[in-house]
Short mmCIF file of C-alpha atoms and ligand atoms in Angstrom, two decimals:
data_model
loop_
_atom_site.label_atom_id
_atom_site.label_comp_id
_atom_site.label_asym_id
_atom_site.label_seq_id
_atom_site.Cartn_x
_atom_site.Cartn_y
_atom_site.Cartn_z
CA MET A 93 68.50 156.11 13.91
CA TRP A 94 69.98 154.99 10.62
CA HIS A 95 73.17 154.11 12.41
CA PHE A 96 71.27 151.90 14.87
CA LYS A 97 69.61 150.07 12.03
CA LEU A 98 72.90 149.37 10.27
CA CYS A 99 74.24 148.02 13.59
CA ASN A 100 71.29 145.76 13.96
CA VAL A 101 71.71 144.44 10.41
CA GLN A 102 75.36 143.78 11.07
CA ASN A 103 74.60 142.02 14.31
CA ALA A 104 71.98 139.91 12.67
CA ALA A 105 74.44 138.94 9.89
CA VAL A 106 77.13 137.96 12.48
CA PHE A 107 74.60 136.07 14.55
CA PHE A 108 73.31 134.29 11.46
CA SER A 109 76.78 133.28 10.23
CA ILE A 110 77.75 132.02 13.72
CA THR A 111 74.57 129.99 13.90
CA LEU A 112 75.24 128.61 10.46
CA TYR A 113 78.83 127.77 11.41
CA LEU A 114 77.79 126.05 14.66
CA TYR A 115 75.00 124.21 12.86
CA HIS A 116 77.42 123.17 10.11
CA SER A 117 80.19 121.96 12.45
CA ALA A 118 77.59 120.18 14.64
CA GLU A 119 76.29 118.53 11.57
CA ALA A 120 79.71 117.53 10.28
CA ILE A 121 80.95 115.46 13.22
CA SER A 122 78.97 113.55 15.80
CA ILE A 123 80.40 111.62 18.71
CA SER A 124 77.95 109.47 20.62
CA SER A 125 78.86 107.40 23.62
CA PRO A 126 76.69 105.14 25.83
CA GLN A 127 78.46 106.13 29.05
CA ARG A 128 80.66 109.08 29.93
CA SER A 129 81.43 108.31 33.54
CA LEU A 130 83.13 104.97 34.31
CA THR A 131 84.36 103.28 37.49
CA ARG A 132 86.81 100.36 37.53
CA SER A 133 89.19 98.72 39.94
CA VAL A 134 92.97 98.51 39.72
CA GLN A 135 94.15 95.89 37.20
CA GLU A 136 90.79 95.86 35.41
CA ASP A 137 90.25 96.96 31.78
CA VAL A 138 88.06 99.79 30.52
CA LEU A 139 86.58 100.60 27.07
CA PHE A 140 85.86 104.24 26.29
CA SER A 141 83.18 103.42 23.80
CA VAL A 142 82.20 105.94 21.09
CA GLU A 143 80.48 105.91 17.72
CA LEU A 144 81.60 108.53 15.17
CA THR A 145 79.98 109.98 12.10
CA CYS A 146 81.77 112.61 10.00
CA THR A 147 82.75 113.46 6.40
CA GLY A 148 85.74 111.49 5.14
CA ILE A 149 88.12 109.52 7.30
CA PRO A 150 88.28 110.91 10.86
CA THR A 151 91.54 111.55 12.76
CA ILE A 152 91.06 110.33 16.27
CA GLN A 153 93.10 111.73 19.09
CA TRP A 154 92.90 110.70 22.76
CA THR A 155 94.33 112.83 25.59
CA PHE A 156 94.52 112.14 29.31
CA MET A 157 94.04 114.95 31.84
CA SER A 158 94.30 114.95 35.58
CA GLY A 159 94.77 118.15 37.49
CA ALA A 160 97.44 120.10 35.76
CA VAL A 161 98.75 117.07 33.78
CA SER A 162 97.77 116.70 30.12
CA ARG A 163 99.25 113.79 28.30
CA ALA A 164 98.79 112.61 24.69
CA ILE A 165 97.76 108.91 24.57
CA GLY A 166 97.59 108.39 20.82
CA MET A 167 96.29 109.28 17.43
CA TRP A 168 94.92 107.14 14.64
CA GLN A 169 92.96 107.07 11.42
CA PRO A 170 90.84 103.94 10.89
CA GLY A 171 92.47 101.69 8.31
CA MET A 172 95.37 104.13 7.81
CA TYR A 173 97.73 104.26 10.79
CA SER A 174 97.81 104.31 14.54
CA ASN A 175 100.35 106.12 16.65
CA ILE A 176 100.20 105.30 20.34
CA THR A 177 102.53 107.00 22.79
CA VAL A 178 105.32 104.74 24.23
CA ASP A 179 103.89 105.03 27.75
CA TYR A 180 100.58 103.56 26.65
CA SER A 181 101.55 101.34 23.67
CA SER A 182 101.30 98.08 25.72
CA ARG A 183 97.96 98.96 27.32
CA VAL A 184 95.98 100.88 24.71
CA LYS A 185 93.89 99.31 21.97
CA PRO A 186 92.54 101.64 19.27
CA TYR A 187 89.26 100.79 17.55
CA ASP A 188 88.04 101.91 14.11
CA ASN A 189 84.85 103.44 15.54
CA GLY A 190 87.01 105.78 17.63
CA SER A 191 86.70 103.77 20.90
CA MET A 192 89.78 103.20 23.04
CA GLY A 193 90.49 100.22 25.24
CA LEU A 194 92.79 100.70 28.17
CA SER A 195 93.89 97.58 30.10
CA ASP A 196 95.61 96.79 33.42
CA LEU A 197 94.37 99.97 35.10
CA ARG A 198 96.46 101.74 37.77
CA LEU A 199 95.41 104.33 40.36
CA GLN A 200 97.18 107.07 38.35
CA ASP A 201 94.85 106.33 35.36
CA ALA A 202 92.02 108.01 37.16
CA GLY A 203 91.04 111.31 35.50
CA TYR A 204 89.63 112.78 32.34
CA TYR A 205 89.97 111.26 28.87
CA VAL A 206 89.19 113.51 25.95
CA ILE A 207 88.65 112.34 22.40
CA THR A 208 89.22 114.90 19.66
CA VAL A 209 87.87 113.99 16.22
CA THR A 210 89.05 115.93 13.17
CA ASP A 211 87.33 115.28 9.80
CA SER A 212 88.64 115.69 6.29
CA THR A 213 87.42 119.34 6.11
CA GLY A 214 89.64 120.20 9.12
CA SER A 215 86.89 120.92 11.61
CA SER A 216 87.05 119.06 14.93
CA LYS A 217 84.99 118.22 17.96
CA ASP A 218 85.78 116.71 21.35
CA THR A 219 84.09 114.81 24.11
CA GLY A 220 85.31 113.97 27.57
CA PHE A 221 85.08 110.87 29.77
CA VAL A 222 85.59 110.55 33.50
CA LEU A 223 87.35 107.47 34.82
CA LYS A 224 87.45 106.51 38.51
CA VAL A 225 89.86 103.80 39.64
CA ASN A 226 89.23 102.05 42.91
CA GLU A 227 91.95 100.50 45.01
CA VAL A 228 91.42 96.72 45.46
CA LEU A 229 93.40 96.73 48.69
CA TYR A 230 90.74 98.88 50.22
CA GLU A 231 88.06 96.27 49.50
CA ASP A 232 90.31 93.55 51.02
CA LEU A 233 90.73 95.66 54.11
CA GLN A 234 87.03 96.13 54.37
CA TYR A 235 86.49 92.43 54.03
CA LEU A 236 89.08 91.78 56.67
CA SER A 237 87.54 94.27 59.07
CA VAL A 238 84.08 92.75 58.57
CA SER A 239 85.54 89.29 59.28
CA ALA A 240 87.32 90.58 62.40
CA LEU A 241 84.09 92.13 63.60
CA ALA A 242 82.19 88.87 63.03
CA LEU A 243 84.91 86.93 64.97
CA ALA A 244 84.75 89.44 67.81
CA VAL A 245 80.96 89.10 68.01
CA CYS A 246 81.33 85.26 68.08
CA ALA A 247 83.88 85.50 70.86
CA GLY A 248 81.71 87.86 72.78
CA LEU A 249 78.73 85.53 72.47
CA LEU A 250 80.83 82.54 73.59
CA MET A 251 82.09 84.44 76.65
CA LEU A 252 78.54 85.49 77.46
CA ALA A 253 77.34 81.87 77.18
CA MET A 254 80.21 80.62 79.39
CA TRP A 255 79.49 83.33 81.99
CA LEU A 256 75.78 82.32 82.01
CA LEU A 257 76.71 78.63 82.32
CA HIS A 258 79.07 79.48 85.17
CA LYS A 259 76.36 81.48 86.90
CA ALA A 260 73.81 78.74 86.37
CA CYS A 261 76.24 76.15 87.82
CA ARG A 262 76.77 78.23 90.92
CA LYS A 263 73.01 78.71 91.29
CA ILE A 264 72.43 74.99 91.03
CA LYS A 265 75.18 74.24 93.56
CA ALA A 266 73.75 76.87 95.93
CA TRP A 267 70.26 75.44 95.44
CA ARG A 268 71.51 71.88 96.18
CA ARG A 269 73.37 73.07 99.24
CA ARG A 270 70.24 74.89 100.45
CA LYS A 271 68.26 71.71 99.84
CA GLN A 272 70.68 69.74 101.97
CA MET A 273 71.01 72.43 104.64
CA PRO A 274 67.57 72.13 106.28
CA GLU A 275 68.11 68.43 106.98
CA ARG A 276 71.46 69.18 108.53
CA ASP A 277 69.92 72.08 110.40
CA ALA A 278 67.18 69.84 111.55
CA THR A 279 69.62 67.17 112.78
CA GLU A 280 71.75 69.83 114.43
CA LEU A 281 68.75 71.40 116.05
CA GLN A 282 67.28 68.12 117.25
CA PRO A 283 69.48 67.77 120.37
CA LEU A 284 68.37 71.22 121.52
C1 LIG B 490 82.99 100.43 19.00
O1 LIG B 490 83.64 99.24 18.67
C2 LIG B 490 83.97 98.38 19.74
C3 LIG B 490 84.76 97.21 19.21
O2 LIG B 490 84.24 96.68 18.06
C4 LIG B 490 82.66 97.91 20.42
O3 LIG B 490 82.93 97.13 21.51
C5 LIG B 490 81.92 99.18 20.89
O4 LIG B 490 80.68 98.78 21.45
C6 LIG B 490 81.70 100.18 19.75
N1 LIG B 490 81.09 101.38 20.30
C7 LIG B 490 79.84 101.78 20.01
C8 LIG B 490 79.38 103.02 20.71
O5 LIG B 490 79.18 101.21 19.20
C1 LIG B 491 103.55 109.76 16.48
O1 LIG B 491 103.27 110.83 17.37
C2 LIG B 491 104.39 111.55 17.83
C3 LIG B 491 103.89 112.61 18.80
O2 LIG B 491 102.80 112.18 19.54
C4 LIG B 491 105.15 112.15 16.65
O3 LIG B 491 106.30 112.79 17.11
C5 LIG B 491 105.49 111.06 15.63
O4 LIG B 491 106.05 111.61 14.56
C6 LIG B 491 104.24 110.28 15.25
N1 LIG B 491 104.61 109.19 14.38
C7 LIG B 491 103.94 108.87 13.27
C8 LIG B 491 104.48 107.66 12.50
O5 LIG B 491 103.01 109.50 12.88
#
């Protein structure tokens, strides 16, 4: 009985300190972003927009993940330094509020982008973004196929119109012949 109580007290203490820790770390850093899921086309630009609040100057780190691939993009401290990986240096723009701009998108850029914020006390927090990159070629092909379909429908309608005209002409000719026939029949029949 006594043993049980001791256990409970210990559990409560652990639970309490975990809650306090979580509350504290949640309080320390906040990352807010208007949109976590973005879709762009090849060659377009994207802004992973975030707003940070934390104690001291934050260290911002962005990482790209796709399948088993995990690649560091860059790390910076607002007003202090920015260190962008060679692969991304020409396309990445770091912002003081933690946001990252990525320009001239490629198909391989599709995936997850994780921002990790570390504050001056050493605690950190991260948030992920999903980026989809659409192929422009596909839209072109779609446009082409729609145009081809429209052309085919036009050609079909033209052929139908010509066939109807042809039929109408033949009917008119037949009707004219029939109109002339009785007279000829009559003249032919007269001698009989
Ligand atoms: C962060 O800063 C950039 C550039 O000044 C701005 O475009 C973006 O909207 C900001 N993000 C947020 C969430 O305020
Ligand atoms: C920039 O980051 C790389 C690793 O991502 C590191 O090796 C290098 O020392 C860093 N440079 C600076 C100036 O912090």
